[in-house]
Short mmCIF file of C-alpha atoms in Angstrom, two decimals:
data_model
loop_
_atom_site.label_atom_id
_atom_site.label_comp_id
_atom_site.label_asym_id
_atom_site.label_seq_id
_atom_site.Cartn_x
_atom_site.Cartn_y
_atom_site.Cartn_z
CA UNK A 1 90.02 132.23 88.14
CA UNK A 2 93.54 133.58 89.74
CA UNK A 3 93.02 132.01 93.00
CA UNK A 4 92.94 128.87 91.91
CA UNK A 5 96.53 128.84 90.36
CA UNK A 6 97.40 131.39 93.07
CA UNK A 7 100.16 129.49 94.64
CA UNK A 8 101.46 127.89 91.00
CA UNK A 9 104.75 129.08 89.24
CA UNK A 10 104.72 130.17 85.73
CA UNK A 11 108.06 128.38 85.28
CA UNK A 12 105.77 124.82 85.86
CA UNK A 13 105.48 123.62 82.29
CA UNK A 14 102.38 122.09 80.87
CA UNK A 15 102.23 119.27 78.07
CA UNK A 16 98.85 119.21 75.77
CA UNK A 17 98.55 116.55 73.26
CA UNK A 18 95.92 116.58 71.19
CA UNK A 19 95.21 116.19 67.36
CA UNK A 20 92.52 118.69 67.02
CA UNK A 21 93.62 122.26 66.26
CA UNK A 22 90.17 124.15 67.96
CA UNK A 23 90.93 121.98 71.39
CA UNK A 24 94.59 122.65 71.43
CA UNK A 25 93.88 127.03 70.62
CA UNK A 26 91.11 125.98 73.80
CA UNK A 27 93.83 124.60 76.35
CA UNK A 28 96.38 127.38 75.40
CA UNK A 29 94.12 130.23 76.04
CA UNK A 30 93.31 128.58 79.32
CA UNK A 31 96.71 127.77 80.56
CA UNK A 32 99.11 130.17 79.34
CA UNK A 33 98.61 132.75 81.28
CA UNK A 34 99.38 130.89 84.31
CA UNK A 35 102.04 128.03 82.87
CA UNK A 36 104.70 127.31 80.13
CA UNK A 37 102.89 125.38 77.67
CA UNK A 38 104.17 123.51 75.12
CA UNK A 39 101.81 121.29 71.98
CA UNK A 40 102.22 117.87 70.81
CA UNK A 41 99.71 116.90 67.83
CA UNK A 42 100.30 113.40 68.16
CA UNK A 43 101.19 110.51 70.86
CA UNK A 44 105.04 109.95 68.72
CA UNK A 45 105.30 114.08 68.90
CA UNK A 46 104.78 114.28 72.12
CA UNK A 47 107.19 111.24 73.11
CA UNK A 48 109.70 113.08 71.33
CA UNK A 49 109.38 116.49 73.26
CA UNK A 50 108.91 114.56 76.61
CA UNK A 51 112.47 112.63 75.99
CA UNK A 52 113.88 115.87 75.71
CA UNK A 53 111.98 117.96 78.03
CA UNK A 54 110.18 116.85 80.67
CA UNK A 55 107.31 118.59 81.01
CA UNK A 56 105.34 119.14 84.98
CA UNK A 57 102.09 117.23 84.03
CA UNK A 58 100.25 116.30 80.13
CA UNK A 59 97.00 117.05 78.96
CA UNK A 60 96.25 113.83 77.25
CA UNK A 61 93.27 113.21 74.71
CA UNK A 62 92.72 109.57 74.27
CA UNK A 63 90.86 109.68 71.16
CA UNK A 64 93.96 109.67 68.48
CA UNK A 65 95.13 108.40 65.43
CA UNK A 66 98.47 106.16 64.98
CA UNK A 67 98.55 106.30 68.86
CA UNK A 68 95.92 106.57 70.90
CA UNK A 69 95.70 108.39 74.59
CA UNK A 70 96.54 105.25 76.33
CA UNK A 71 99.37 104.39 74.37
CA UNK A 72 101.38 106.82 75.25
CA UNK A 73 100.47 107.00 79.00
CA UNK A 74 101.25 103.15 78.73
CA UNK A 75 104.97 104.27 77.56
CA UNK A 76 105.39 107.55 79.62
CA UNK A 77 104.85 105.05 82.72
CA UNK A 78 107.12 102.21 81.73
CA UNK A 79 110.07 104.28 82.14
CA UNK A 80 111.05 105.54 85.67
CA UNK A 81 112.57 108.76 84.76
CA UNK A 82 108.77 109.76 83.44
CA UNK A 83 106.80 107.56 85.71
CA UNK A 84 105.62 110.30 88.08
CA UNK A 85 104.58 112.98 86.08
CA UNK A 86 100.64 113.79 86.62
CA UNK A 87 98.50 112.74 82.97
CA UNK A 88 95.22 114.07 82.94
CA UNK A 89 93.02 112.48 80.27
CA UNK A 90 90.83 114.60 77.88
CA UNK A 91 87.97 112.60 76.68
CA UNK A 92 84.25 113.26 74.84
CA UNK A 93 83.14 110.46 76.58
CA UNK A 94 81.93 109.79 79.69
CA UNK A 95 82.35 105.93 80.24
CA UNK A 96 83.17 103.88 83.46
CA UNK A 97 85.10 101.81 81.56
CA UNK A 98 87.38 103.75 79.91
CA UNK A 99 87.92 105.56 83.35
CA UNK A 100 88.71 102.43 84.57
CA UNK A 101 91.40 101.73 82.16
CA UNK A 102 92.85 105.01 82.18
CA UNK A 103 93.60 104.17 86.11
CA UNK A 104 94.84 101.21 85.85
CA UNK A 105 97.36 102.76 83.18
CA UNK A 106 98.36 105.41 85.86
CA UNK A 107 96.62 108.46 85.15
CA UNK A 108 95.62 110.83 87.91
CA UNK A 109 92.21 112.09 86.64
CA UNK A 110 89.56 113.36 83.78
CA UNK A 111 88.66 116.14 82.05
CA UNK A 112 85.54 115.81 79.88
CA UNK A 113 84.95 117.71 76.91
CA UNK A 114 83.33 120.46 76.47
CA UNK A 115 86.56 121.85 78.13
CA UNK A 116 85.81 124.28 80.65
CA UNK A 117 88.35 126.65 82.12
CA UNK A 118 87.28 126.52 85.61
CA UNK A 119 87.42 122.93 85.71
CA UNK A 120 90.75 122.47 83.58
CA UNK A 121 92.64 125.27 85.96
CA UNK A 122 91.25 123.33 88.88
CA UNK A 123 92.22 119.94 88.16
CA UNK A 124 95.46 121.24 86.67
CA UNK A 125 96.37 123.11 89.58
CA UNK A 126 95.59 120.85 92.16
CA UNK A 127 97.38 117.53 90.46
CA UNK A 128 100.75 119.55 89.99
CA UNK A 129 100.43 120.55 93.97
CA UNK A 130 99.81 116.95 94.24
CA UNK A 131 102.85 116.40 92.12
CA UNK A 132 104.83 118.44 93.74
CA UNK A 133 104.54 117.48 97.32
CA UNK A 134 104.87 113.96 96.20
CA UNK A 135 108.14 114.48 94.57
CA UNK A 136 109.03 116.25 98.54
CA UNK A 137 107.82 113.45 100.34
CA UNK A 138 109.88 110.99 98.16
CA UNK A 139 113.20 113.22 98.29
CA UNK A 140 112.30 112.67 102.83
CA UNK A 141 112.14 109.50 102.43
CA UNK A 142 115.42 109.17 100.32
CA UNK A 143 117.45 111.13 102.85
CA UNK A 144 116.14 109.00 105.48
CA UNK A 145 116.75 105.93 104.24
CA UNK A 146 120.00 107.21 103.05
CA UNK A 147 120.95 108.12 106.90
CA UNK A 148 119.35 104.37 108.28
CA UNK A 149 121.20 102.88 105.45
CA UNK A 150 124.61 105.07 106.92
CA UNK A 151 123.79 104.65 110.20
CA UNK A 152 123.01 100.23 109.43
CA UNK A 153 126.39 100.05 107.59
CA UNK A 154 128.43 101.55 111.26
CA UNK A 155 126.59 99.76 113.35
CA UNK A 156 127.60 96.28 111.38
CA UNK A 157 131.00 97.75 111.00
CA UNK A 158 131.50 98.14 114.96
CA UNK A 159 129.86 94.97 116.09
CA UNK A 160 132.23 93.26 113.52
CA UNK A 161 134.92 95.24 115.09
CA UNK A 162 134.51 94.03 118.22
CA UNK A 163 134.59 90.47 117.06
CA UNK A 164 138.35 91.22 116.51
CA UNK A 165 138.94 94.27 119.01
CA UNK A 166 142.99 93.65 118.73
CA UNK A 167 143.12 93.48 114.74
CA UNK A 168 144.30 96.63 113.36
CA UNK A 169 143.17 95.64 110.01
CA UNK A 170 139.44 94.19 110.79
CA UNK A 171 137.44 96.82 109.11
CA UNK A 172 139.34 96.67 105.47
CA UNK A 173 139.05 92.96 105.94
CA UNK A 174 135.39 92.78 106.59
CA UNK A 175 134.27 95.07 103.89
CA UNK A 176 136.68 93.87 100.90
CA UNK A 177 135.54 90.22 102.27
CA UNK A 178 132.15 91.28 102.25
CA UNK A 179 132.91 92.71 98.78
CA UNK A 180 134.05 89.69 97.57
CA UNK A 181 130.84 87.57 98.37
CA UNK A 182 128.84 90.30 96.58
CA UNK A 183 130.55 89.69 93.56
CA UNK A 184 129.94 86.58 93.83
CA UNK A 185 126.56 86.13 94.90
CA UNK A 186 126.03 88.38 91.88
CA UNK A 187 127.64 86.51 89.36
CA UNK A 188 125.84 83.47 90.50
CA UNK A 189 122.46 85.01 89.55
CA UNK A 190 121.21 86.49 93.02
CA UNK A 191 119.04 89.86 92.62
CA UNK A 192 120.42 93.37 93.77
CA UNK A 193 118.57 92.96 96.97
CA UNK A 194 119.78 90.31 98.26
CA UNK A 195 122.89 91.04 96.63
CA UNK A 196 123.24 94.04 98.75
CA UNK A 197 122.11 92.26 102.02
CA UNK A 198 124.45 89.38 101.78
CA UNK A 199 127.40 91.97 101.73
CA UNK A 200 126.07 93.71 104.73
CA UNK A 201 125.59 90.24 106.78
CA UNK A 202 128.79 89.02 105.42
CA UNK A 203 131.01 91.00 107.97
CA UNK A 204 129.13 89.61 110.62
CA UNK A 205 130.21 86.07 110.42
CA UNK A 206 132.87 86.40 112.87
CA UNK A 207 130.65 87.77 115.61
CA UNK A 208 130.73 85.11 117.92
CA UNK A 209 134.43 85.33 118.53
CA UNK A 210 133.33 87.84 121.06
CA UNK A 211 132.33 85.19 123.16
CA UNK A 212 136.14 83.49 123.19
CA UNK A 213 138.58 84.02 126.00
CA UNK A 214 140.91 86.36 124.62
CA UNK A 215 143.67 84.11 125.66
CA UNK A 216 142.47 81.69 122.93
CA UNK A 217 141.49 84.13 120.72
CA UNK A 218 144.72 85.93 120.29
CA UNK A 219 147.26 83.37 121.54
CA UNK A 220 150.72 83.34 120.24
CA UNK A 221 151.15 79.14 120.42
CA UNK A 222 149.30 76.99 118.88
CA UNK A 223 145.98 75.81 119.85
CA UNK A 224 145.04 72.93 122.05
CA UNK A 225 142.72 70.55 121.44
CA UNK A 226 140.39 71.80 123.88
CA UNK A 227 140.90 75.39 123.34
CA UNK A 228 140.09 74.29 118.99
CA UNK A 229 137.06 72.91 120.48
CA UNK A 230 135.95 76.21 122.63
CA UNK A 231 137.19 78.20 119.57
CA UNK A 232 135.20 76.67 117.29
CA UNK A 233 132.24 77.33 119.20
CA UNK A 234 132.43 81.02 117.73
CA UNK A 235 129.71 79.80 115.02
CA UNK A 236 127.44 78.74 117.61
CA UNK A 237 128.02 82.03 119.70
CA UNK A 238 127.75 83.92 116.23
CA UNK A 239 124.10 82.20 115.52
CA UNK A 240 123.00 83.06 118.92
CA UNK A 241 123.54 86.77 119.30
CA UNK A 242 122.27 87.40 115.56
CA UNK A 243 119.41 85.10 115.10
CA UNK A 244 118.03 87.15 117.91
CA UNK A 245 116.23 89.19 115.59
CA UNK A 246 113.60 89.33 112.97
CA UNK A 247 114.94 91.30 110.39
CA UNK A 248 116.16 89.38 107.05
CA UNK A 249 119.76 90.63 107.48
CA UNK A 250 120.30 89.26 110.71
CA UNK A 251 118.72 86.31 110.34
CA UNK A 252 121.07 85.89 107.21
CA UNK A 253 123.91 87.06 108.90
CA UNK A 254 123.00 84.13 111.65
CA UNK A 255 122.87 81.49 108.80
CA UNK A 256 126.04 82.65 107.73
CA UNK A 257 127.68 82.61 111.14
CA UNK A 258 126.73 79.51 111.85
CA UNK A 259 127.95 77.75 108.69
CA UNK A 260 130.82 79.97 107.34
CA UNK A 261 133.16 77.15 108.72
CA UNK A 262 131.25 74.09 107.28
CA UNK A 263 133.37 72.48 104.53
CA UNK A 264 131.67 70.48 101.12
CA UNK A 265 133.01 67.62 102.09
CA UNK A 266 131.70 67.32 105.59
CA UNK A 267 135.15 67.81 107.65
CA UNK A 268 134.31 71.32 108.55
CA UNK A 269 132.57 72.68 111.46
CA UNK A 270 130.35 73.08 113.96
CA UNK A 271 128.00 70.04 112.54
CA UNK A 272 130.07 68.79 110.17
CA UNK A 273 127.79 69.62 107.08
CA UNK A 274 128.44 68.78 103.27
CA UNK A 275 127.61 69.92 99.88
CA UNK A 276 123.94 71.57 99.86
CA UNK A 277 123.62 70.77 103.48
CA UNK A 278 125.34 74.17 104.01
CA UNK A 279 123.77 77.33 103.60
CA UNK A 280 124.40 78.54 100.06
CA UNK A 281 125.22 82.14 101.77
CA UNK A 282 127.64 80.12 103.81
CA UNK A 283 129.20 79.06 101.35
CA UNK A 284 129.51 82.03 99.33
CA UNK A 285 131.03 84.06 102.14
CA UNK A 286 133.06 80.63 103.03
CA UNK A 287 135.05 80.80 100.24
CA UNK A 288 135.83 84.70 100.14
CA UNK A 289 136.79 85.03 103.54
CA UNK A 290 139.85 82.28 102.83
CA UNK A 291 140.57 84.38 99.72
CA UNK A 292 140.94 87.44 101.49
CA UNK A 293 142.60 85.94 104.03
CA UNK A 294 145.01 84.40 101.71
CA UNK A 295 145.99 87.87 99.96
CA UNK A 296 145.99 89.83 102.99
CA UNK A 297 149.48 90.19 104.43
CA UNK A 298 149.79 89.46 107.99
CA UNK A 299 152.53 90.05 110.86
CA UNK A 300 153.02 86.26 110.38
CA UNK A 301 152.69 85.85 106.99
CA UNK A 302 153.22 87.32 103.57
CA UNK A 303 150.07 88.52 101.63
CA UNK A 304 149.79 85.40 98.94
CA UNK A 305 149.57 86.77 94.89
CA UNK A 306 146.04 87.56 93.44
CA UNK A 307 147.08 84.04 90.89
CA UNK A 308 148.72 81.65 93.75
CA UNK A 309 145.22 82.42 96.42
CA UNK A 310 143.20 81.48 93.05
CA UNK A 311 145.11 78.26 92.56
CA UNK A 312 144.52 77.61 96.24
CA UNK A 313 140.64 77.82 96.00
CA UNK A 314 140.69 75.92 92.50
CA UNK A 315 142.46 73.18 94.24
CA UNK A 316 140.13 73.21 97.44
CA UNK A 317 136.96 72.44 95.19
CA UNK A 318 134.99 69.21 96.11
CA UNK A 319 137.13 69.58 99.72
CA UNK A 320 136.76 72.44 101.31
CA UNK A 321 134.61 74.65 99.06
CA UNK A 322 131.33 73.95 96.76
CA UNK A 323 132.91 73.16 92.85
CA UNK A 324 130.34 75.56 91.24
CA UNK A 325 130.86 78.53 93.51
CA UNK A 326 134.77 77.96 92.86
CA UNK A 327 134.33 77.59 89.26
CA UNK A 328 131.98 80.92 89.32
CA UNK A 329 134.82 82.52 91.38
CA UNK A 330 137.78 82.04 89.31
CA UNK A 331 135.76 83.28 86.56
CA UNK A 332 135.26 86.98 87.89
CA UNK A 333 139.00 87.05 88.57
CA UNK A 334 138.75 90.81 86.92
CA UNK A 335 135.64 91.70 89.12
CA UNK A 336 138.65 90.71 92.01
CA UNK A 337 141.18 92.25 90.65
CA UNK A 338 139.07 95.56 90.36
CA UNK A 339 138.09 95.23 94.34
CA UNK A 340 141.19 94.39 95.00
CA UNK A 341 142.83 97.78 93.89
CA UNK A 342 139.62 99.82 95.49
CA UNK A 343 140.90 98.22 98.90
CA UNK A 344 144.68 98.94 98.32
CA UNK A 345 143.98 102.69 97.73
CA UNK A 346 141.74 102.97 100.95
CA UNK A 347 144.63 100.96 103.63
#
């Protein structure tokens, strides 16, 4: 019986819930030699130990007044801080069925009754090794996708970069911009995820400027007609690099590229869009790349007031920028105000 809980440690801690007295002195007998174990005599008992200690894996009878088995598995996995821990069911019968169910609730096996102790140690043992190697492969997985996530958020930060190569304040620019269309995206109603992928394509807009003479790009006079026109192919240059690829950032990055400059009321460029015609990410990250601009202090200008760059976008709905988003905009002016400050401390 010791080599099968050979390679477990006594500090693992066991949960049986059960209402009858002779199967709980059963399970106890088995088990604590080997594990911490601790008794529930009822589904709302055992709730109540499990919100305050969370136990390695539960012994689970189904068969239960108040609250039966599947109850409380039902709860345990509708909350993702006890979603993962191992529930073995204890039942007296032996019904497809109600195996069936149990699964679909989550469980990760049976134990029929009469209880046996090589069986119970067995199952036990193996479904918190299970357990345990899951909860490693997950933490992998996290610190990997923690480093791509790292390594995603450079790479978009030095392709912006080079958009720009002679602006010494690019990379605060890009990521309070990019900020700022988060904020908004959420308090339009977008989910997290594409929440969170909008501000990563959002510093990308201004990738095609690699593609401009640099004699355009950073001249000191103003433009000519034909050098507006081979500036303004920047969108186009943008779309083309980024739509290159598959993945759901770039190709929303290209979108947004291509149609940042687009205006509602059809003046803007490079196809002279308006209103829902343009991209709705377009528009998003339209609107807080002129408010950054605005309150971003330049060698040839002053940085404009959080309250006169607000009064500019309120007075550019219907023209340049889409009425709702403007309307959503002015109404997170805190949500600003708050990135605002987080950007100040950083330059």
């Amino acid at each position: 019986m010791m080599d099968i809980v050979e390679n477990n440690d006594k500090n693992q801690r066991i949960l049986i819930v059960d209402d009858v007295p002779t199967n709980i002195d059963l399970l106890k007998e088995i088990l604590s030699e080997h594990y911490q174990v601790q008794i529930a005599k009822s589904g709302a008992l055992a709730l109540d130990i499990i919100s305050r200690t969370l136990p390695d894996l539960i012994l689970l009878d189904i068969m239960m007044p108040d609250m039966n088995g599947f109850e409380v598995c039902e709860k345990i996995k509708s909350k993702p801080e006890t979603a993962d821990i191992p529930i073995i069911f204890l039942t007296a019968v032996n019904d497809a069925q109600i195996e069936q169910e149990g699964f679909a609730l989550g469980c990760v096996d049976f134990i029929t009754k009469p209880i046996t102790p090589l069986t119970t140690l067995s199952r036990v043992a193996t479904h918190l090794k299970l357990a345990a190697d899951n909860q490693r492969n997950k933490k992998i997985i996290e610190n990997r996708t923690r480093e791509l996530d790292d390594a995603l958020e450079s790479a978009i930060g030095m392709l912006g970069e080079v958009s720009q190569l002679n602006d010494t304040d690019t990379g605060v620019h890009m990521w309070r911009m990019a900020d700022y269309s988060a904020a908004l995206a959420k308090a339009i109603g977008w989910d997290d995820d594409q929440v969170e992928l909008l501000k990563l394509a959002a510093p990308l807009h201004d990738t095609g400027k690699v593609g401009i003479p640099h004699e355009i790009l950073k001249s000191p006079n103003k433009l000519t007609d034909e050098q507006w026109d081979i500036m303004r192919q920047h969108t186009v240059i943008g779309h083309q690099i980024l739509i290159k690829s598959e993945a759901p950032l770039f190709k929303l990055a290209a979108e947004v590229a291509l149609g940042h400059h687009e205006k509602w009321d059809g003046s803007g460029y490079p196809f002279g869009l308006a209103g829902e015609e343009i991209p709705l990410s377009a528009r998003i990250v339209s609107l807080a790349d002129v408010f950054d601009a605005l309150t971003m202090a330049r060698p040839y200008k002053r940085n404009w007031s959080m309250e006169e760059a607000l009064d500019y976008i309120r007075k550019g709905a219907y023209t340049h920028f889409d009425p709702m988003l403007v309307e959503c905009f002015l109404s997170i002016e805190d949500e600003l105000k708050k990135i605002q400050d987080k950007w100040s401390a950083v330059h």
